[in-house]
PDB file of C-alpha atoms in Angstrom:
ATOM      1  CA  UNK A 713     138.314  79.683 243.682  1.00 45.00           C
ATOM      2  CA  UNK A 714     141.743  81.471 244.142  1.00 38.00           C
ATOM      3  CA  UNK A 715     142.234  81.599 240.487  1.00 35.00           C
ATOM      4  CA  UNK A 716     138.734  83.343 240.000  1.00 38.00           C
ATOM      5  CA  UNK A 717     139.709  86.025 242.671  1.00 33.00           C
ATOM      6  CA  UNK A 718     142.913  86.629 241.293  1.00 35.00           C
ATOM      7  CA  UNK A 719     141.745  87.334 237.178  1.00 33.00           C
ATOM      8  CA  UNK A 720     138.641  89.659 238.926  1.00 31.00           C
ATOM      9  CA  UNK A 721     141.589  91.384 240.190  1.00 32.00           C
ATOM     10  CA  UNK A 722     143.337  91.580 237.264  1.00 29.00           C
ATOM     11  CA  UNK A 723     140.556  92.575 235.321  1.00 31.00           C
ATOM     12  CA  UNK A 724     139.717  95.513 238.119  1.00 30.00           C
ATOM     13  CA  UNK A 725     143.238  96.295 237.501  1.00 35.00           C
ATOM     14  CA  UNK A 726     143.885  96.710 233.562  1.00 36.00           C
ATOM     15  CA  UNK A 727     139.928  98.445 234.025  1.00 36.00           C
ATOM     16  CA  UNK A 728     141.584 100.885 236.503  1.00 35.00           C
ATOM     17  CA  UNK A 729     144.491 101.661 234.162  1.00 43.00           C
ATOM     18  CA  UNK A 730     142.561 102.069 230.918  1.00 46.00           C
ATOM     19  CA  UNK A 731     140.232 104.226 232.962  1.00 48.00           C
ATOM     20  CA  UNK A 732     142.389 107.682 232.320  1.00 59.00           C
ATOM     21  CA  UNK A 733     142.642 106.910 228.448  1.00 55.00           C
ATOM     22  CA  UNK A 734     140.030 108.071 225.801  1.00 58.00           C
ATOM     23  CA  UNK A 735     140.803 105.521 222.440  1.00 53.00           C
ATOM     24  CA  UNK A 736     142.536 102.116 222.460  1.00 59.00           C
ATOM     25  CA  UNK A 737     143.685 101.268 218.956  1.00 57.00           C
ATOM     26  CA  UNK A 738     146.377  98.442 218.053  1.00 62.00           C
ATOM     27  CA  UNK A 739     148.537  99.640 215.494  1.00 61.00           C
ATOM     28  CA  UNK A 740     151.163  98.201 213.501  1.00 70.00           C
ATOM     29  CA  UNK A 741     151.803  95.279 216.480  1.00 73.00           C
ATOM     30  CA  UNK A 742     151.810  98.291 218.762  1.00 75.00           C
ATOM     31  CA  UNK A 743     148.745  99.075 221.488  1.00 77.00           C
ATOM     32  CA  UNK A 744     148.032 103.025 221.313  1.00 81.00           C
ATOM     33  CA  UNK A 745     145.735 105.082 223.772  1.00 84.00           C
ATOM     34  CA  UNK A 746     145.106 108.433 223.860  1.00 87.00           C
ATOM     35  CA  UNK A 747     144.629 110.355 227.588  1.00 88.00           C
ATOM     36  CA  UNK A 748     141.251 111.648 228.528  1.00 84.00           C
ATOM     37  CA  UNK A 749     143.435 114.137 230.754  1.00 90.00           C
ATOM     38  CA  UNK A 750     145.909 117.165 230.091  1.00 94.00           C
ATOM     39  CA  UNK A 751     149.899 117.038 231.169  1.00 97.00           C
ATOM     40  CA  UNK A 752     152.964 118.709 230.150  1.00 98.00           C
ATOM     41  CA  UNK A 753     155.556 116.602 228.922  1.00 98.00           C
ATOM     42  CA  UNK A 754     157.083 115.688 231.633  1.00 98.00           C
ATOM     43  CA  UNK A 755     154.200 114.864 233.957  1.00 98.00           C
ATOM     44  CA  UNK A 756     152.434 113.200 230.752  1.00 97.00           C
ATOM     45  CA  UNK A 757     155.860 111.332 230.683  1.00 97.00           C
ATOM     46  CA  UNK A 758     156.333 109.916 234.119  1.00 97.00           C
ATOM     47  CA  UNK A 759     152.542 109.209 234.068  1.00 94.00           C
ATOM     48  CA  UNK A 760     152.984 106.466 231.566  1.00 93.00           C
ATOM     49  CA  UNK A 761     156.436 105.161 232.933  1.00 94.00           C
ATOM     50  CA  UNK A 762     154.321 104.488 236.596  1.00 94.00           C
ATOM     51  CA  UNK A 763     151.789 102.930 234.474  1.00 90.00           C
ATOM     52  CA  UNK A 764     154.204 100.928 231.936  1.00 91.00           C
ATOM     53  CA  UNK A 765     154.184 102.559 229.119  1.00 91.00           C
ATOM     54  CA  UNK A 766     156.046 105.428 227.320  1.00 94.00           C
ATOM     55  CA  UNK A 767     155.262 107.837 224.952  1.00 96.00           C
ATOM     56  CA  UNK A 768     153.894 107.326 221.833  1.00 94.00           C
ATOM     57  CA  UNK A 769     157.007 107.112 219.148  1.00 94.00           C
ATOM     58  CA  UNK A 770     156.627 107.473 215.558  1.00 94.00           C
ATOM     59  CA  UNK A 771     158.981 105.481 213.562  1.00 92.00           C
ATOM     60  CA  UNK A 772     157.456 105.096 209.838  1.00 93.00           C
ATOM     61  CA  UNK A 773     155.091 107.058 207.548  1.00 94.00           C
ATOM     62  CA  UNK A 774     152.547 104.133 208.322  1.00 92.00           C
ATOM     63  CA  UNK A 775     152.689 104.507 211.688  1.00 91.00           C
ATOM     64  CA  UNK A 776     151.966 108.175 211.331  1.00 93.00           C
ATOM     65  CA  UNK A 777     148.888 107.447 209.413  1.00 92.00           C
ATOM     66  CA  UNK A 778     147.445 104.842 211.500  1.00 88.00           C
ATOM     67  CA  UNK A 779     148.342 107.181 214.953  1.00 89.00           C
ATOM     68  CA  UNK A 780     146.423 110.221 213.016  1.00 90.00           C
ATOM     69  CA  UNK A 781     143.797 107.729 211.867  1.00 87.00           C
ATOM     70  CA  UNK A 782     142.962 108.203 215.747  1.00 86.00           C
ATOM     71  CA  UNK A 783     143.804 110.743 216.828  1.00 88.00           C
ATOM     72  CA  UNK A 784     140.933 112.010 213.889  1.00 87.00           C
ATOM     73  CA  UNK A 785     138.133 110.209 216.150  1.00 84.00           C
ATOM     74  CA  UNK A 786     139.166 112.206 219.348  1.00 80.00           C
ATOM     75  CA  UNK A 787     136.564 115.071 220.155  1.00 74.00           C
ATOM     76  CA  UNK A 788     138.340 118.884 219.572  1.00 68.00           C
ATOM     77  CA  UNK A 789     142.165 117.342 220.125  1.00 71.00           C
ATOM     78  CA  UNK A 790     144.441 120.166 218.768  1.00 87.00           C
ATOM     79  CA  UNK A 791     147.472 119.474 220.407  1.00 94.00           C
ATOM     80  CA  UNK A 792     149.116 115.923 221.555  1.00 95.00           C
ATOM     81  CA  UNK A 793     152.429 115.227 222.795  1.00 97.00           C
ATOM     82  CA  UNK A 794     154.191 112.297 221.390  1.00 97.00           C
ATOM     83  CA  UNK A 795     157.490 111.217 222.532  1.00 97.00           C
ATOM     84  CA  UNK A 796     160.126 113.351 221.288  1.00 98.00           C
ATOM     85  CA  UNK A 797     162.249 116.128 222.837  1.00 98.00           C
ATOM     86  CA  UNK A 798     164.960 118.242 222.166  1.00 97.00           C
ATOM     87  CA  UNK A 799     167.446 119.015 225.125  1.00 93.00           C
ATOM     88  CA  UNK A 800     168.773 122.817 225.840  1.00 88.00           C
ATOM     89  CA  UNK A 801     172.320 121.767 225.465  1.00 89.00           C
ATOM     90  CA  UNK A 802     170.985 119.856 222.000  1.00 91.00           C
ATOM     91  CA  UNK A 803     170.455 120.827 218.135  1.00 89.00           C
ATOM     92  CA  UNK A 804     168.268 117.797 217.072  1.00 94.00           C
ATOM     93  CA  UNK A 805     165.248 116.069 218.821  1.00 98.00           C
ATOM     94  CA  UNK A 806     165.251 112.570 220.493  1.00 97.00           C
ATOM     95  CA  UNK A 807     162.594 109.377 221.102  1.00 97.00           C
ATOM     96  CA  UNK A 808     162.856 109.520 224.799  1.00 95.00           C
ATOM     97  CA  UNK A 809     162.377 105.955 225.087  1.00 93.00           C
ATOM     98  CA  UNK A 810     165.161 105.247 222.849  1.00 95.00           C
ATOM     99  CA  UNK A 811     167.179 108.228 222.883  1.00 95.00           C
ATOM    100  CA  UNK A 812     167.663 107.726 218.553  1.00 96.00           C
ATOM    101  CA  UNK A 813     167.865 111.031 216.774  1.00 96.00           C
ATOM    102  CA  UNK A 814     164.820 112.497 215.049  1.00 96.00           C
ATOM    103  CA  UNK A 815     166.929 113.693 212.307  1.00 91.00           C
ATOM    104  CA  UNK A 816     166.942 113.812 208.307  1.00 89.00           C
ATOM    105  CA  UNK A 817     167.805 110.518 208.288  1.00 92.00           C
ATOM    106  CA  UNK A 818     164.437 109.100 209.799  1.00 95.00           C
ATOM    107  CA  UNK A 819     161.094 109.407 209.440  1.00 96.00           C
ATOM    108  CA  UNK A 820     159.639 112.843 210.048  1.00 97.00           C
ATOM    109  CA  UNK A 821     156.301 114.806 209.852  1.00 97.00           C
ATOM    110  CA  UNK A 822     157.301 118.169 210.813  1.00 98.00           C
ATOM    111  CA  UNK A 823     154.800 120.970 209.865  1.00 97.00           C
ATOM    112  CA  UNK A 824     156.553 123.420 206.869  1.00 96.00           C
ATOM    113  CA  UNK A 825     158.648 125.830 209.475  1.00 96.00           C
ATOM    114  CA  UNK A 826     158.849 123.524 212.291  1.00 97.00           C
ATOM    115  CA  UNK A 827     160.671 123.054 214.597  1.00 97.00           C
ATOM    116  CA  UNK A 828     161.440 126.152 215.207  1.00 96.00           C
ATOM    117  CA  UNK A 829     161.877 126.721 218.806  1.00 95.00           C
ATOM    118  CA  UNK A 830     158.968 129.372 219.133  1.00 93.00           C
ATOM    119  CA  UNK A 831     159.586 132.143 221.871  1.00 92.00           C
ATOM    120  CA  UNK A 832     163.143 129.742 222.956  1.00 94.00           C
ATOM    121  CA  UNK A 833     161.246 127.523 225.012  1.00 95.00           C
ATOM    122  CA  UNK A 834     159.883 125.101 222.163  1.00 97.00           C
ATOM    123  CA  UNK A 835     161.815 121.826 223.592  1.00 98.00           C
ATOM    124  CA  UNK A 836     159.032 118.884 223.147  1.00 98.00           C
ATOM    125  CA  UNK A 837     157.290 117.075 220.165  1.00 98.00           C
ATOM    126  CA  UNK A 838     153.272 117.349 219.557  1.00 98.00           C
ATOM    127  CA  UNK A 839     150.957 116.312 216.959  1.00 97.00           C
ATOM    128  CA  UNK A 840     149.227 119.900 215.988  1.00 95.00           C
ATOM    129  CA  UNK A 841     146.068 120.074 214.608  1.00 93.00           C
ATOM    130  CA  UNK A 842     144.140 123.468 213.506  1.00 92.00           C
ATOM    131  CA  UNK A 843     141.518 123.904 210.763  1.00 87.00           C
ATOM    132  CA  UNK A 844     141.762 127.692 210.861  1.00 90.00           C
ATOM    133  CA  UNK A 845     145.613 126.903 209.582  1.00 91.00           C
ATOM    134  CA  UNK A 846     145.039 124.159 207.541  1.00 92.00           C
ATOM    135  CA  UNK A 847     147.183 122.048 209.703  1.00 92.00           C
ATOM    136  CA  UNK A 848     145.981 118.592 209.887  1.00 92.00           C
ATOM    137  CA  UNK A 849     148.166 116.190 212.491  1.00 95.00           C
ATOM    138  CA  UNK A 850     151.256 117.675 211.837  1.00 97.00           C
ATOM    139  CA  UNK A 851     154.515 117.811 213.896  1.00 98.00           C
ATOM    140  CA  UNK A 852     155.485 120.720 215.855  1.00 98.00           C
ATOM    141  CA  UNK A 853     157.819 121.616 218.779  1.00 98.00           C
ATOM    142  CA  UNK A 854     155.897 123.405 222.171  1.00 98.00           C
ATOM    143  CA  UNK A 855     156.517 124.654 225.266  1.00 98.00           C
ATOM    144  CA  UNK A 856     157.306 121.439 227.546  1.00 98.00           C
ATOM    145  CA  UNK A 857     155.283 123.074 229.816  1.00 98.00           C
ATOM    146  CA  UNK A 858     151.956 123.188 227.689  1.00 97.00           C
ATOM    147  CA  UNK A 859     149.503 121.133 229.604  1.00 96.00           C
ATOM    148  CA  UNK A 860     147.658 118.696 226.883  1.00 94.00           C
ATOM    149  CA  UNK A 861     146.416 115.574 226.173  1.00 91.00           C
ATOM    150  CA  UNK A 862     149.298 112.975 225.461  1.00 91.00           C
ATOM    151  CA  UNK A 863     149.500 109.556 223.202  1.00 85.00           C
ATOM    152  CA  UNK A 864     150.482 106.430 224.591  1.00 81.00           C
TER     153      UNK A 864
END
């Protein structure tokens, strides 16, 4: 009997937590989601540390494909933070999580031009995505402060 309460509550629990995410995909041995809600970075950030997770990183061209794969499904997504960031005091961007370098020497998916630290404020990583542009799922830095959905 104890056992049965305590997987109900388990289930309730994971149920709860998958709630505030739109797509659940497993990619590559990793578990993606995608939020149904908007953040900025930081909030979107500290959202999935109190949950467990972190931001989504992208480490490999195949990865990038299989994240854009789904973010393709999501209705009208345009802009999603991933986990990268670039501090003031900085030149080159950073996987929060692991604090490696998003440099020339890894795998990248900037849009032509980017980063280019629009308007001096341009700090965080987002998958872009704008038909008018011809800009399908492609890197760009934002405003940290830009409230969108987020990757997980």
């Amino acid at each position: 009997m104890g056992f049965r309460i305590i997987a109900a509550f388990l289930l309730c629990y994971i149920a709860l937590c998958q709630a505030d995410f739109q797509k659940k995909q497993n990619l590559s041995g990793k578990t993606v989601f995608v939020s149904k809600m908007k953040k900025n970075w930081f909030d979107a950030k500290d959202y999935c540390l109190n949950k467990g997770y972190t931001l989504a990183t992208v480490k490999s061209a195949k990865e990038n494909g299989e994240l854009t794969n789904v973010l393709k499904t999501m209705p009208v997504a345009t802009h999603t933070w991933i986990g990268g960031i670039r501090h003031p005091q900085e030149n080159n961007f950073r996987w929060e999580d692991t604090q490696k370098q998003i440099d020339s020497t890894v795998y990248t998916n900037w849009e032509q031009g980017e980063p280019n630290n629009g308007r001096g404020v341009e700090f965080c990583i987002e998958y872009w995505n704008d038909a008018t542009k011809k800009i399908e799922w492609k890197w760009n830095d934002n405003d940290c402060k830009k409230r969108t959905d987020f990757c997980v």
